[in-house]
Coordinates of C-alpha atoms and ligand atoms in Angstrom, one line a residue:
X28 CA 11.5 -7.2 10.7
X29 CA 9.9 -10.0 8.6
X30 CA 11.9 -11.3 5.6
X31 CA 11.7 -9.0 2.6
X32 CA 9.7 -10.4 -0.3
X33 CA 11.4 -11.6 -3.5
X34 CA 10.4 -11.6 -7.1
X35 CA 8.8 -15.1 -6.5
X36 CA 6.3 -13.3 -4.2
X37 CA 5.5 -10.8 -6.9
X38 CA 4.8 -13.7 -9.3
X39 CA 2.6 -15.4 -6.7
X40 CA 0.8 -12.0 -6.1
X41 CA 0.1 -11.7 -9.9
X42 CA -1.6 -15.1 -9.8
X43 CA -3.8 -14.1 -6.7
X44 CA -4.9 -10.8 -8.2
X45 CA -5.6 -12.2 -11.7
X46 CA -9.2 -11.6 -12.6
X47 CA -9.7 -9.1 -9.7
X48 CA -7.2 -6.3 -10.5
X49 CA -7.2 -4.7 -13.9
X50 CA -4.3 -5.1 -16.2
X51 CA -3.9 -1.4 -16.7
X52 CA -3.0 0.2 -20.0
X53 CA 0.4 1.5 -21.0
X54 CA 0.1 4.8 -22.8
X55 CA 2.6 6.6 -25.0
X56 CA 2.7 10.0 -26.6
X57 CA 4.8 11.2 -29.5
X58 CA 4.4 14.7 -28.2
X59 CA 5.8 13.7 -24.7
X60 CA 8.6 11.7 -26.4
X61 CA 9.5 14.7 -28.4
X62 CA 9.6 17.0 -25.4
X63 CA 11.6 14.6 -23.2
X64 CA 13.8 13.2 -26.0
X65 CA 13.1 9.6 -24.9
X66 CA 10.6 6.8 -25.4
X67 CA 8.3 7.1 -22.4
X68 CA 6.0 4.3 -21.3
X69 CA 3.3 5.3 -18.8
X70 CA 1.8 2.5 -16.7
X71 CA -1.5 4.0 -15.9
X72 CA -2.6 2.9 -12.5
X73 CA -5.1 5.7 -12.4
X74 CA -7.2 3.2 -14.3
X75 CA -6.8 0.5 -11.6
X76 CA -9.8 -0.5 -9.6
X77 CA -10.6 2.2 -7.0
X78 CA -8.3 4.5 -8.9
X79 CA -4.8 3.6 -7.8
X80 CA -2.2 0.8 -7.7
X81 CA -3.0 0.1 -4.0
X82 CA -5.7 -2.4 -4.9
X83 CA -2.9 -4.7 -6.0
X84 CA -1.2 -4.9 -2.6
X85 CA -4.3 -4.8 -0.5
X86 CA -6.1 -7.6 -2.4
X87 CA -2.9 -9.7 -2.3
X88 CA -2.6 -9.3 1.4
X89 CA -6.2 -9.9 2.3
X90 CA -6.6 -12.9 0.0
X91 CA -4.0 -14.7 2.2
X92 CA -6.1 -14.4 5.4
X93 CA -7.2 -17.7 7.0
X94 CA -10.8 -18.3 8.1
X95 CA -10.4 -16.8 11.6
X96 CA -8.7 -13.7 10.3
X97 CA -11.5 -13.2 7.7
X98 CA -14.2 -13.5 10.4
X99 CA -12.5 -10.9 12.7
X100 CA -11.7 -8.6 9.7
X101 CA -9.0 -6.3 8.7
X102 CA -8.0 -2.9 10.0
X103 CA -5.7 -0.3 8.6
X104 CA -4.7 3.4 8.7
X105 CA -4.4 5.5 5.6
X106 CA -4.9 9.0 4.3
X107 CA -6.8 7.7 1.3
X108 CA -6.0 5.2 -1.4
X109 CA -4.9 2.3 0.8
X110 CA -8.1 2.8 2.7
X111 CA -10.2 2.4 -0.4
X112 CA -8.1 -0.5 -1.5
X113 CA -8.5 -2.4 1.7
X114 CA -12.2 -1.5 1.9
X115 CA -12.9 -2.7 -1.6
X116 CA -10.7 -5.9 -1.2
X117 CA -12.5 -6.7 2.0
X118 CA -15.9 -6.3 0.4
X119 CA -14.9 -8.6 -2.5
X120 CA -13.6 -11.2 0.0
X121 CA -16.6 -10.8 2.3
X122 CA -14.9 -9.6 5.4
X123 CA -15.4 -6.6 7.7
X124 CA -13.0 -3.6 7.4
X125 CA -12.1 -0.8 9.8
X126 CA -10.1 2.2 8.5
X127 CA -8.3 4.8 10.7
X128 CA -8.4 8.0 8.6
X129 CA -7.1 11.6 9.3
X130 CA -9.7 14.2 10.0
X131 CA -8.5 16.2 6.9
X132 CA -8.5 13.4 4.4
X133 CA -9.9 14.4 0.9
X134 CA -13.6 14.2 0.9
X135 CA -13.7 12.0 -2.2
X136 CA -11.5 9.4 -0.6
X137 CA -13.5 9.3 2.7
X138 CA -16.8 9.0 0.8
X139 CA -15.4 6.2 -1.5
X140 CA -14.1 4.3 1.5
X141 CA -17.4 4.5 3.3
X142 CA -19.1 3.6 0.0
X143 CA -17.2 0.3 0.0
X144 CA -18.8 -0.5 3.3
X145 CA -15.9 0.0 5.7
X146 CA -16.2 1.5 9.2
X147 CA -14.2 4.7 9.6
X148 CA -12.4 5.8 12.8
X149 CA -11.2 9.4 12.5
X150 CA -7.9 10.7 14.1
X151 CA -6.0 14.0 14.1
X152 CA -3.0 13.8 11.7
X153 CA -1.1 16.4 13.7
X154 CA -1.6 15.2 17.3
X155 CA -2.3 11.5 17.2
X156 CA -0.2 8.5 16.2
X157 CA -2.2 6.5 13.6
X158 CA 0.0 3.4 13.9
X159 CA -0.5 3.3 17.7
X160 CA -4.3 3.7 17.3
X161 CA -4.4 1.0 14.6
X162 CA -2.4 -1.4 16.7
X163 CA -4.5 -0.8 19.8
X164 CA -7.8 -1.3 17.9
X165 CA -6.5 -4.4 16.2
X166 CA -5.4 -5.9 19.6
X167 CA -8.8 -5.0 21.2
X168 CA -10.9 -6.6 18.5
X169 CA -8.7 -9.4 17.1
X170 CA -8.5 -7.7 13.7
X171 CA -5.5 -8.2 11.4
X172 CA -3.6 -5.0 10.7
X173 CA -2.5 -4.5 7.1
X174 CA -0.4 -1.3 7.0
X175 CA -0.1 0.7 3.7
X176 CA 3.5 -0.2 2.8
X177 CA 5.5 -2.0 5.5
X178 CA 4.2 -5.5 4.7
X179 CA 5.6 -8.2 2.5
X180 CA 2.3 -9.1 0.8
X181 CA 1.6 -5.4 0.1
X182 CA 5.0 -4.9 -1.4
X183 CA 4.7 -8.0 -3.6
X184 CA 1.3 -6.9 -4.8
X185 CA 2.5 -3.5 -5.8
X186 CA 5.3 -5.1 -7.7
X187 CA 2.8 -6.6 -10.2
X188 CA 2.3 -3.2 -11.9
X189 CA 5.9 -3.1 -12.9
X190 CA 5.9 -6.8 -13.8
X191 CA 3.0 -6.1 -16.3
X192 CA 4.8 -3.0 -17.6
X193 CA 8.0 -4.7 -18.5
X194 CA 6.3 -7.8 -19.8
X195 CA 4.3 -5.6 -22.1
X196 CA 6.9 -3.2 -23.4
X197 CA 10.2 -5.1 -22.9
X198 CA 13.3 -4.0 -21.1
X199 CA 13.8 -0.4 -20.0
X200 CA 16.8 1.9 -19.5
X201 CA 15.2 3.7 -16.5
X202 CA 12.1 3.4 -14.4
X203 CA 10.6 6.3 -12.3
X204 CA 8.3 5.5 -9.4
X205 CA 6.3 7.7 -7.1
X206 CA 7.6 7.4 -3.5
X207 CA 5.8 7.7 -0.2
X208 CA 6.4 4.9 2.3
X209 CA 8.1 2.8 -0.4
X210 CA 5.7 -0.1 -1.0
X211 CA 5.3 0.8 -4.7
X212 CA 9.0 1.5 -5.3
X213 CA 10.3 -1.6 -3.5
X214 CA 7.8 -3.8 -5.3
X215 CA 8.8 -2.2 -8.6
X216 CA 12.5 -2.8 -7.8
X217 CA 11.9 -6.5 -7.2
X218 CA 10.1 -6.9 -10.6
X219 CA 12.7 -4.7 -12.4
X220 CA 15.7 -6.5 -11.1
X221 CA 14.2 -9.8 -12.3
X222 CA 12.9 -8.7 -15.7
X223 CA 15.2 -5.8 -16.8
X224 CA 18.3 -6.2 -14.7
X225 CA 20.3 -3.4 -16.0
X226 CA 17.5 -0.8 -15.8
X227 CA 18.2 2.1 -13.5
X228 CA 15.4 2.5 -10.8
X229 CA 14.5 5.9 -9.4
X230 CA 12.1 6.9 -6.6
X231 CA 10.5 10.4 -6.7
X232 CA 9.2 12.0 -3.5
X233 CA 7.8 15.5 -2.7
X234 CA 10.5 18.2 -2.3
X235 CA 8.9 19.2 1.0
X236 CA 9.5 15.7 2.4
X237 CA 12.8 14.2 1.1
X238 CA 13.1 11.6 4.0
X239 CA 13.6 8.8 1.4
X240 CA 16.5 10.6 -0.2
X241 CA 18.0 11.4 3.2
X242 CA 17.6 7.8 4.2
X243 CA 19.3 6.5 1.1
X244 CA 22.2 8.9 1.5
X245 CA 22.8 8.2 5.2
X246 CA 21.9 4.5 5.1
X247 CA 19.5 4.7 8.0
X248 CA 15.8 5.4 8.2
X249 CA 15.3 9.2 8.5
X250 CA 12.0 10.4 10.1
X251 CA 10.6 13.9 9.3
X252 CA 7.6 16.0 10.3
X253 CA 4.5 15.5 8.1
X254 CA 5.5 17.3 4.9
X255 CA 3.4 20.2 3.5
X256 CA 2.7 19.2 -0.1
X257 CA -0.2 18.7 -2.5
X258 CA 1.0 15.1 -2.9
X259 CA -1.2 13.8 -0.1
X260 CA -0.5 10.2 -1.0
X261 CA 3.2 10.8 -0.2
X262 CA 2.9 12.8 3.0
X263 CA 4.7 10.0 4.9
X264 CA 7.1 10.7 7.7
X265 CA 9.5 7.9 6.9
X266 CA 10.0 4.8 4.7
X267 CA 8.8 1.4 5.9
X268 CA 11.6 -0.8 7.2
X269 CA 10.9 -3.6 4.7
X270 CA 10.7 -1.2 1.7
X271 CA 13.9 0.5 2.9
X272 CA 15.8 -2.8 3.0
X273 CA 14.9 -3.4 -0.7
X274 CA 15.4 0.3 -1.8
X275 CA 18.9 0.4 -0.3
X276 CA 19.8 -2.8 -2.2
X277 CA 18.1 -2.2 -5.5
X278 CA 17.3 1.5 -6.1
X279 CA 19.8 3.7 -7.9
X280 CA 18.7 7.1 -6.6
X281 CA 15.8 9.2 -5.4
X282 CA 14.7 12.6 -6.8
X283 CA 12.3 15.2 -5.6
X284 CA 9.6 17.2 -7.3
X285 CA 8.1 20.5 -6.1
X286 CA 4.4 21.2 -6.0
X287 CA 4.7 23.5 -9.0
X288 CA 6.4 20.7 -11.0
X289 CA 3.6 18.3 -10.0
X290 CA 0.9 20.8 -11.3
X291 CA 2.9 21.2 -14.5
X292 CA 3.0 17.4 -15.0
X293 CA -0.7 17.2 -14.1
X294 CA -1.4 19.7 -16.9
X295 CA 0.5 17.6 -19.4
X296 CA -1.4 14.5 -18.4
X297 CA -4.7 16.3 -18.9
X298 CA -3.8 18.2 -22.1
X299 CA -1.7 15.7 -23.9
X300 CA -2.5 12.3 -22.6
X301 CA -6.1 13.2 -21.7
X302 CA -5.9 11.5 -18.3
X303 CA -6.8 12.7 -14.8
X304 CA -3.9 12.1 -12.4
X305 CA -3.8 13.1 -8.7
X306 CA -0.8 15.2 -7.5
X307 CA 1.0 12.2 -5.9
X308 CA 0.6 10.3 -9.2
X309 CA 2.5 13.0 -11.0
X310 CA 5.7 12.7 -9.0
X311 CA 7.5 10.2 -11.3
X312 CA 6.7 12.1 -14.5
X313 CA 7.6 15.4 -12.9
X314 CA 11.2 14.1 -12.4
X315 CA 11.4 12.8 -15.9
X316 CA 10.4 16.2 -17.2
X317 CA 13.1 17.9 -15.1
X318 CA 15.8 15.3 -16.2
X319 CA 14.7 15.4 -19.9
X320 CA 18.2 16.3 -21.3
X321 CA 19.8 13.4 -19.5
X322 CA 17.5 10.7 -20.8
X323 CA 17.9 11.3 -24.5
X324 CA 17.3 8.2 -26.7
X325 CA 16.4 6.0 -23.7
X326 CA 13.5 3.8 -23.0
X327 CA 11.9 5.2 -19.8
X328 CA 9.1 3.7 -17.7
X329 CA 6.9 5.9 -15.6
X330 CA 4.5 4.5 -13.0
X331 CA 1.4 6.8 -12.9
X332 CA 0.2 5.7 -9.5
X333 CA -3.3 7.1 -9.1
X334 CA -6.1 9.4 -10.2
X335 CA -8.2 10.1 -7.2
X336 CA -8.8 13.8 -6.6
X337 CA -11.8 15.9 -5.8
X338 CA -12.8 17.6 -9.1
X339 CA -13.1 21.1 -7.6
X340 CA -9.6 20.7 -6.2
X341 CA -8.4 19.4 -9.6
X342 CA -9.9 22.3 -11.4
X343 CA -8.4 24.9 -9.0
X344 CA -4.9 23.3 -9.3
X345 CA -5.1 23.5 -13.1
X346 CA -6.7 27.0 -13.2
Ligands
PLP426 C1 0.2 5.5 -1.8 C2 0.5 6.2 -3.0 C3 1.8 6.5 -3.4 C4 3.0 6.1 -2.6 O1 3.1 4.7 -2.4 P1 4.1 4.1 -1.3 O2 3.9 2.6 -1.5 O3 3.6 4.6 0.0 O4 5.4 4.6 -1.6 C5 2.0 7.1 -4.6 N1 0.9 7.5 -5.4 C6 -0.4 7.2 -5.0 C7 -1.5 7.7 -5.9 C8 -0.6 6.6 -3.8 O5 -1.9 6.3 -3.5

């Protein structure tokens, strides 16, 4: 395992993505504050370029490639947002990108990835191993593999969202972060421990796939079957090794949210904050809503991780 990144790497990433990534807005709502009984600060990465925080990590990683790596290009595997993030970053930096995507990836994510000019290789989520396929193609064509979360530059890039949040609103009592493979949560933990040391840090994963919680409890990486949940960005089978090393050290606890709770949170985002948030992006806020009574009077950060969802699907979830 490579050395886990530190807050200095998050700071370096912030310099690299400056002028390329958006500094996304922090939204607040008196109505939500009233319902939760706390001051809630939403860091809205649904407004990030390509619609999710993943642009931060991908651009940071790709901007560190040397000349030879740029010429041969980047390859990755992803069910969606990391694919778009790598494809867009590669286009900006002028290098070829190959994306290994599941056959059942959301149509909007496949179309967007293709739209950024990437080549797509399709695999079967339930029978093929995407990591093996990615590694084999990388070796065959000399491409550099940038995985979605288990990579120091990806983690450092994701940490810049929380760095911006705390720099803008000041120290927090608690921070809630959506959790899949752990790139976002581990990056958030690095920034939080540096900028708001006493803040409690929580990951939130789908109830159908609580491998992160099991891993934190047992102290070793738990693998599960692909969880059945509407949170398609968090259908991971295990945390990354690097994220887990940071999560074990810095994260206070992990909560879960059911699909029904995600839809309820999505409804509040639409009706009250007037923003479109994809199911995975609702994880953190869903946990805050469930814990409302225990957060009273506190300053609470919520990372809204992304907003990419097919509109017909969005409409049917809200209907
Ligand atoms: C990837 C993703 C996550 C999970 O991030 P990890 O770094 O894998 O934990 C959460 N929300 C959205 C919208 C994502 O695209």
